[in-house]
Amino acid sequence: SIPERREALGKAGFLNAETKAELESGGLTLETAGRMIENVVGTFSMPMGVSLNLTVNGRDVVVPMVVEEPSVVAAVSNVARLARPEGFSSSSDAPVMIGQIHIRNVPDISAAKRRL
């Protein structure tokens, strides 16, 4: 059952009390959605499952998946089980972010640069 799955995830250390409460609350409120993106008109729900048996970089992980196709979660869990005990390895580059600000009608650009 769903409560039993949540309990098992909690006992395994993958789900804390706060996250469990969020899962039980029914999802995203309109207020929260409105702070996340522009032009919010509503929210909708889809089933959320977890893919099990995944080992990534030597660590067991549970991956939440929100999908409408029932076989996707089972397929990922099955492939993960077949990849054990080595599992998968992952790496990433350091994040690089740049940004630009366009300021118009600045009478003294040098003074503006110094103030920044």
Short mmCIF file of N, CA and C in Angstrom, two decimals:
data_model
loop_
_atom_site.label_atom_id
_atom_site.label_comp_id
_atom_site.label_asym_id
_atom_site.label_seq_id
_atom_site.Cartn_x
_atom_site.Cartn_y
_atom_site.Cartn_z
N SER A 1 0.85 -1.19 0.00
CA SER A 1 0.00 0.00 0.00
C SER A 1 0.89 1.25 0.00
N ILE A 2 0.31 2.38 -0.31
CA ILE A 2 1.06 3.64 -0.35
C ILE A 2 1.61 3.99 1.03
N PRO A 3 0.82 3.93 2.10
CA PRO A 3 1.40 4.21 3.42
C PRO A 3 2.56 3.28 3.78
N GLU A 4 2.46 2.02 3.41
CA GLU A 4 3.53 1.07 3.70
C GLU A 4 4.81 1.42 2.93
N ARG A 5 4.66 1.86 1.67
CA ARG A 5 5.83 2.26 0.89
C ARG A 5 6.50 3.48 1.51
N ARG A 6 5.70 4.45 1.93
CA ARG A 6 6.27 5.64 2.57
C ARG A 6 6.99 5.27 3.86
N GLU A 7 6.41 4.39 4.62
CA GLU A 7 7.03 3.94 5.87
C GLU A 7 8.36 3.25 5.58
N ALA A 8 8.39 2.39 4.57
CA ALA A 8 9.63 1.69 4.21
C ALA A 8 10.70 2.68 3.76
N LEU A 9 10.33 3.68 2.99
CA LEU A 9 11.30 4.69 2.56
C LEU A 9 11.84 5.47 3.75
N GLY A 10 10.97 5.77 4.71
CA GLY A 10 11.40 6.47 5.91
C GLY A 10 12.37 5.63 6.72
N LYS A 11 12.07 4.37 6.92
CA LYS A 11 12.94 3.48 7.69
C LYS A 11 14.30 3.30 7.02
N ALA A 12 14.32 3.36 5.68
CA ALA A 12 15.57 3.19 4.94
C ALA A 12 16.37 4.50 4.88
N GLY A 13 15.80 5.58 5.40
CA GLY A 13 16.51 6.85 5.42
C GLY A 13 16.34 7.70 4.18
N PHE A 14 15.41 7.34 3.32
CA PHE A 14 15.19 8.09 2.09
C PHE A 14 14.08 9.13 2.19
N LEU A 15 13.33 9.12 3.29
CA LEU A 15 12.18 10.00 3.43
C LEU A 15 12.10 10.48 4.88
N ASN A 16 12.26 11.80 5.07
CA ASN A 16 12.15 12.32 6.44
C ASN A 16 10.72 12.75 6.73
N ALA A 17 10.44 13.14 7.96
CA ALA A 17 9.07 13.48 8.37
C ALA A 17 8.52 14.67 7.58
N GLU A 18 9.38 15.66 7.32
CA GLU A 18 8.92 16.84 6.57
C GLU A 18 8.52 16.47 5.15
N THR A 19 9.34 15.68 4.49
CA THR A 19 9.03 15.27 3.12
C THR A 19 7.80 14.39 3.08
N LYS A 20 7.67 13.51 4.07
CA LYS A 20 6.49 12.65 4.15
C LYS A 20 5.22 13.50 4.27
N ALA A 21 5.27 14.54 5.12
CA ALA A 21 4.12 15.42 5.28
C ALA A 21 3.79 16.14 3.97
N GLU A 22 4.81 16.55 3.24
CA GLU A 22 4.58 17.20 1.95
C GLU A 22 3.90 16.25 0.97
N LEU A 23 4.33 14.99 0.96
CA LEU A 23 3.70 14.01 0.07
C LEU A 23 2.24 13.78 0.43
N GLU A 24 1.94 13.83 1.73
CA GLU A 24 0.58 13.58 2.19
C GLU A 24 -0.32 14.79 2.02
N SER A 25 0.26 15.98 1.79
CA SER A 25 -0.53 17.21 1.73
C SER A 25 -1.32 17.35 0.43
N GLY A 26 -0.96 16.59 -0.58
CA GLY A 26 -1.70 16.67 -1.83
C GLY A 26 -1.02 17.52 -2.89
N GLY A 27 0.12 18.11 -2.59
CA GLY A 27 0.87 18.78 -3.63
C GLY A 27 1.03 20.28 -3.48
N LEU A 28 1.32 20.88 -4.55
CA LEU A 28 1.68 22.28 -4.65
C LEU A 28 0.47 23.19 -4.50
N THR A 29 0.61 24.19 -3.62
CA THR A 29 -0.47 25.17 -3.50
C THR A 29 -0.33 26.22 -4.60
N LEU A 30 -1.42 26.89 -4.91
CA LEU A 30 -1.36 27.95 -5.92
C LEU A 30 -0.42 29.07 -5.49
N GLU A 31 -0.40 29.37 -4.20
CA GLU A 31 0.48 30.42 -3.69
C GLU A 31 1.95 30.07 -3.96
N THR A 32 2.33 28.84 -3.66
CA THR A 32 3.70 28.42 -3.91
C THR A 32 4.00 28.40 -5.40
N ALA A 33 3.08 27.89 -6.19
CA ALA A 33 3.26 27.85 -7.64
C ALA A 33 3.46 29.25 -8.20
N GLY A 34 2.72 30.20 -7.68
CA GLY A 34 2.83 31.59 -8.14
C GLY A 34 4.18 32.21 -7.82
N ARG A 35 4.86 31.71 -6.81
CA ARG A 35 6.20 32.21 -6.49
C ARG A 35 7.28 31.50 -7.29
N MET A 36 6.93 30.40 -7.94
CA MET A 36 7.93 29.62 -8.66
C MET A 36 8.09 30.04 -10.12
N ILE A 37 6.97 30.36 -10.78
CA ILE A 37 7.03 30.73 -12.20
C ILE A 37 6.07 31.87 -12.47
N GLU A 38 6.18 32.42 -13.65
CA GLU A 38 5.33 33.53 -14.05
C GLU A 38 4.00 33.02 -14.61
N ASN A 39 3.00 33.87 -14.56
CA ASN A 39 1.71 33.64 -15.24
C ASN A 39 1.01 32.34 -14.82
N VAL A 40 1.10 32.00 -13.55
CA VAL A 40 0.46 30.77 -13.06
C VAL A 40 -1.05 30.89 -13.20
N VAL A 41 -1.66 29.83 -13.71
CA VAL A 41 -3.12 29.78 -13.82
C VAL A 41 -3.69 28.59 -13.06
N GLY A 42 -2.84 27.72 -12.58
CA GLY A 42 -3.31 26.56 -11.84
C GLY A 42 -2.20 25.54 -11.66
N THR A 43 -2.54 24.41 -11.10
CA THR A 43 -1.63 23.28 -10.95
C THR A 43 -2.37 22.03 -11.38
N PHE A 44 -1.64 20.95 -11.60
CA PHE A 44 -2.30 19.68 -11.86
C PHE A 44 -1.48 18.57 -11.24
N SER A 45 -2.10 17.45 -11.01
CA SER A 45 -1.44 16.33 -10.34
C SER A 45 -1.18 15.18 -11.29
N MET A 46 -0.06 14.53 -11.04
CA MET A 46 0.29 13.30 -11.75
C MET A 46 0.82 12.31 -10.72
N PRO A 47 0.78 11.04 -11.02
CA PRO A 47 1.30 10.06 -10.07
C PRO A 47 2.80 10.22 -9.86
N MET A 48 3.23 10.07 -8.61
CA MET A 48 4.65 10.13 -8.28
C MET A 48 5.04 8.78 -7.69
N GLY A 49 6.02 8.15 -8.33
CA GLY A 49 6.54 6.89 -7.83
C GLY A 49 8.02 7.05 -7.54
N VAL A 50 8.64 5.97 -7.11
CA VAL A 50 10.08 5.99 -6.88
C VAL A 50 10.72 4.81 -7.60
N SER A 51 11.85 5.08 -8.21
CA SER A 51 12.62 4.02 -8.83
C SER A 51 13.60 3.50 -7.79
N LEU A 52 13.59 2.20 -7.62
CA LEU A 52 14.40 1.55 -6.59
C LEU A 52 15.61 0.85 -7.21
N ASN A 53 16.48 0.34 -6.37
CA ASN A 53 17.63 -0.48 -6.76
C ASN A 53 18.77 0.29 -7.41
N LEU A 54 18.70 1.62 -7.44
CA LEU A 54 19.74 2.39 -8.11
C LEU A 54 20.96 2.58 -7.23
N THR A 55 22.12 2.29 -7.79
CA THR A 55 23.39 2.58 -7.15
C THR A 55 24.10 3.58 -8.05
N VAL A 56 24.40 4.75 -7.51
CA VAL A 56 25.08 5.80 -8.28
C VAL A 56 26.31 6.22 -7.49
N ASN A 57 27.46 6.14 -8.14
CA ASN A 57 28.73 6.47 -7.51
C ASN A 57 28.92 5.71 -6.18
N GLY A 58 28.52 4.43 -6.18
CA GLY A 58 28.71 3.58 -5.02
C GLY A 58 27.71 3.80 -3.90
N ARG A 59 26.68 4.59 -4.14
CA ARG A 59 25.70 4.91 -3.10
C ARG A 59 24.30 4.51 -3.57
N ASP A 60 23.54 3.86 -2.72
CA ASP A 60 22.15 3.52 -3.06
C ASP A 60 21.30 4.78 -3.01
N VAL A 61 20.50 4.98 -4.03
CA VAL A 61 19.62 6.14 -4.11
C VAL A 61 18.22 5.70 -4.53
N VAL A 62 17.25 6.50 -4.17
CA VAL A 62 15.87 6.33 -4.62
C VAL A 62 15.55 7.56 -5.46
N VAL A 63 15.05 7.35 -6.66
CA VAL A 63 14.80 8.45 -7.58
C VAL A 63 13.30 8.68 -7.74
N PRO A 64 12.81 9.85 -7.31
CA PRO A 64 11.39 10.14 -7.53
C PRO A 64 11.12 10.36 -9.01
N MET A 65 10.00 9.84 -9.46
CA MET A 65 9.63 9.98 -10.88
C MET A 65 8.15 10.33 -10.97
N VAL A 66 7.86 11.36 -11.73
CA VAL A 66 6.48 11.77 -11.96
C VAL A 66 6.19 11.53 -13.44
N VAL A 67 5.44 10.47 -13.71
CA VAL A 67 5.16 10.06 -15.09
C VAL A 67 3.74 9.54 -15.19
N GLU A 68 3.24 9.50 -16.41
CA GLU A 68 1.89 8.97 -16.62
C GLU A 68 1.92 7.55 -17.18
N GLU A 69 3.11 7.09 -17.58
CA GLU A 69 3.25 5.77 -18.17
C GLU A 69 3.68 4.76 -17.10
N PRO A 70 2.85 3.76 -16.82
CA PRO A 70 3.13 2.85 -15.71
C PRO A 70 4.40 2.03 -15.86
N SER A 71 4.82 1.72 -17.06
CA SER A 71 5.97 0.84 -17.22
C SER A 71 7.31 1.54 -17.04
N VAL A 72 7.34 2.87 -17.04
CA VAL A 72 8.61 3.60 -16.96
C VAL A 72 9.31 3.37 -15.63
N VAL A 73 8.61 3.52 -14.53
CA VAL A 73 9.22 3.35 -13.21
C VAL A 73 9.72 1.92 -13.05
N ALA A 74 8.92 0.96 -13.46
CA ALA A 74 9.32 -0.44 -13.36
C ALA A 74 10.53 -0.73 -14.23
N ALA A 75 10.59 -0.17 -15.43
CA ALA A 75 11.72 -0.41 -16.33
C ALA A 75 13.01 0.16 -15.76
N VAL A 76 12.96 1.37 -15.21
CA VAL A 76 14.15 1.97 -14.62
C VAL A 76 14.62 1.13 -13.43
N SER A 77 13.71 0.73 -12.58
CA SER A 77 14.07 -0.09 -11.43
C SER A 77 14.69 -1.41 -11.87
N ASN A 78 14.15 -2.01 -12.93
CA ASN A 78 14.67 -3.29 -13.42
C ASN A 78 16.08 -3.13 -13.98
N VAL A 79 16.31 -2.13 -14.79
CA VAL A 79 17.65 -1.89 -15.35
C VAL A 79 18.64 -1.60 -14.22
N ALA A 80 18.20 -0.84 -13.23
CA ALA A 80 19.07 -0.53 -12.09
C ALA A 80 19.45 -1.81 -11.34
N ARG A 81 18.50 -2.70 -11.19
CA ARG A 81 18.77 -3.98 -10.51
C ARG A 81 19.77 -4.80 -11.30
N LEU A 82 19.63 -4.80 -12.64
CA LEU A 82 20.56 -5.55 -13.49
C LEU A 82 21.98 -4.97 -13.44
N ALA A 83 22.10 -3.68 -13.18
CA ALA A 83 23.41 -3.02 -13.14
C ALA A 83 24.13 -3.20 -11.81
N ARG A 84 23.45 -3.78 -10.82
CA ARG A 84 24.08 -4.00 -9.51
C ARG A 84 25.12 -5.11 -9.62
N PRO A 85 26.16 -5.12 -8.82
CA PRO A 85 26.40 -4.23 -7.70
C PRO A 85 27.13 -2.94 -8.09
N GLU A 86 27.74 -2.90 -9.29
CA GLU A 86 28.50 -1.71 -9.66
C GLU A 86 27.62 -0.48 -9.81
N GLY A 87 26.48 -0.64 -10.43
CA GLY A 87 25.57 0.48 -10.63
C GLY A 87 26.07 1.43 -11.70
N PHE A 88 25.81 2.70 -11.49
CA PHE A 88 26.13 3.72 -12.47
C PHE A 88 27.10 4.73 -11.87
N SER A 89 27.87 5.37 -12.73
CA SER A 89 28.74 6.45 -12.25
C SER A 89 28.29 7.75 -12.91
N SER A 90 28.48 8.81 -12.17
CA SER A 90 28.02 10.10 -12.64
C SER A 90 29.03 11.16 -12.25
N SER A 91 29.15 12.18 -13.07
CA SER A 91 30.00 13.33 -12.75
C SER A 91 29.39 14.55 -13.41
N SER A 92 29.83 15.70 -12.96
CA SER A 92 29.33 16.93 -13.57
C SER A 92 30.41 17.99 -13.49
N ASP A 93 30.32 18.93 -14.37
CA ASP A 93 31.22 20.07 -14.36
C ASP A 93 30.74 21.07 -13.32
N ALA A 94 31.64 21.89 -12.85
CA ALA A 94 31.26 22.96 -11.92
C ALA A 94 30.28 23.90 -12.64
N PRO A 95 29.28 24.40 -11.92
CA PRO A 95 28.33 25.30 -12.57
C PRO A 95 29.00 26.62 -12.97
N VAL A 96 28.66 27.07 -14.14
CA VAL A 96 29.17 28.35 -14.63
C VAL A 96 27.97 29.19 -15.01
N MET A 97 27.82 30.30 -14.35
CA MET A 97 26.70 31.18 -14.65
C MET A 97 27.24 32.57 -14.97
N ILE A 98 26.71 33.14 -16.00
CA ILE A 98 27.03 34.52 -16.32
C ILE A 98 25.73 35.27 -16.48
N GLY A 99 25.79 36.52 -16.28
CA GLY A 99 24.60 37.34 -16.46
C GLY A 99 24.99 38.71 -16.96
N GLN A 100 24.06 39.37 -17.55
CA GLN A 100 24.29 40.72 -18.05
C GLN A 100 23.16 41.61 -17.57
N ILE A 101 23.53 42.83 -17.31
CA ILE A 101 22.54 43.84 -16.95
C ILE A 101 22.67 44.95 -17.98
N HIS A 102 21.58 45.32 -18.55
CA HIS A 102 21.56 46.41 -19.53
C HIS A 102 20.98 47.64 -18.85
N ILE A 103 21.82 48.64 -18.69
CA ILE A 103 21.39 49.88 -18.05
C ILE A 103 21.47 50.99 -19.07
N ARG A 104 20.39 51.69 -19.21
CA ARG A 104 20.32 52.75 -20.22
C ARG A 104 20.28 54.12 -19.55
N ASN A 105 20.64 55.09 -20.34
CA ASN A 105 20.57 56.50 -19.91
C ASN A 105 21.38 56.77 -18.65
N VAL A 106 22.63 56.30 -18.63
CA VAL A 106 23.53 56.55 -17.51
C VAL A 106 24.48 57.68 -17.93
N PRO A 107 24.39 58.83 -17.28
CA PRO A 107 25.20 59.97 -17.72
C PRO A 107 26.70 59.78 -17.46
N ASP A 108 27.09 59.06 -16.39
CA ASP A 108 28.51 58.88 -16.07
C ASP A 108 28.77 57.38 -15.88
N ILE A 109 29.18 56.71 -16.95
CA ILE A 109 29.38 55.26 -16.92
C ILE A 109 30.49 54.88 -15.94
N SER A 110 31.57 55.64 -15.91
CA SER A 110 32.68 55.32 -14.99
C SER A 110 32.22 55.36 -13.54
N ALA A 111 31.45 56.34 -13.18
CA ALA A 111 30.94 56.44 -11.79
C ALA A 111 29.99 55.28 -11.49
N ALA A 112 29.19 54.91 -12.47
CA ALA A 112 28.26 53.79 -12.27
C ALA A 112 29.03 52.49 -12.05
N LYS A 113 30.11 52.27 -12.82
CA LYS A 113 30.93 51.07 -12.65
C LYS A 113 31.54 51.02 -11.25
N ARG A 114 32.06 52.16 -10.80
CA ARG A 114 32.67 52.20 -9.46
C ARG A 114 31.65 51.87 -8.37
N ARG A 115 30.44 52.30 -8.53
CA ARG A 115 29.40 52.04 -7.53
C ARG A 115 28.97 50.59 -7.50
N LEU A 116 29.10 49.90 -8.63
CA LEU A 116 28.74 48.49 -8.66
C LEU A 116 29.80 47.68 -7.95
#
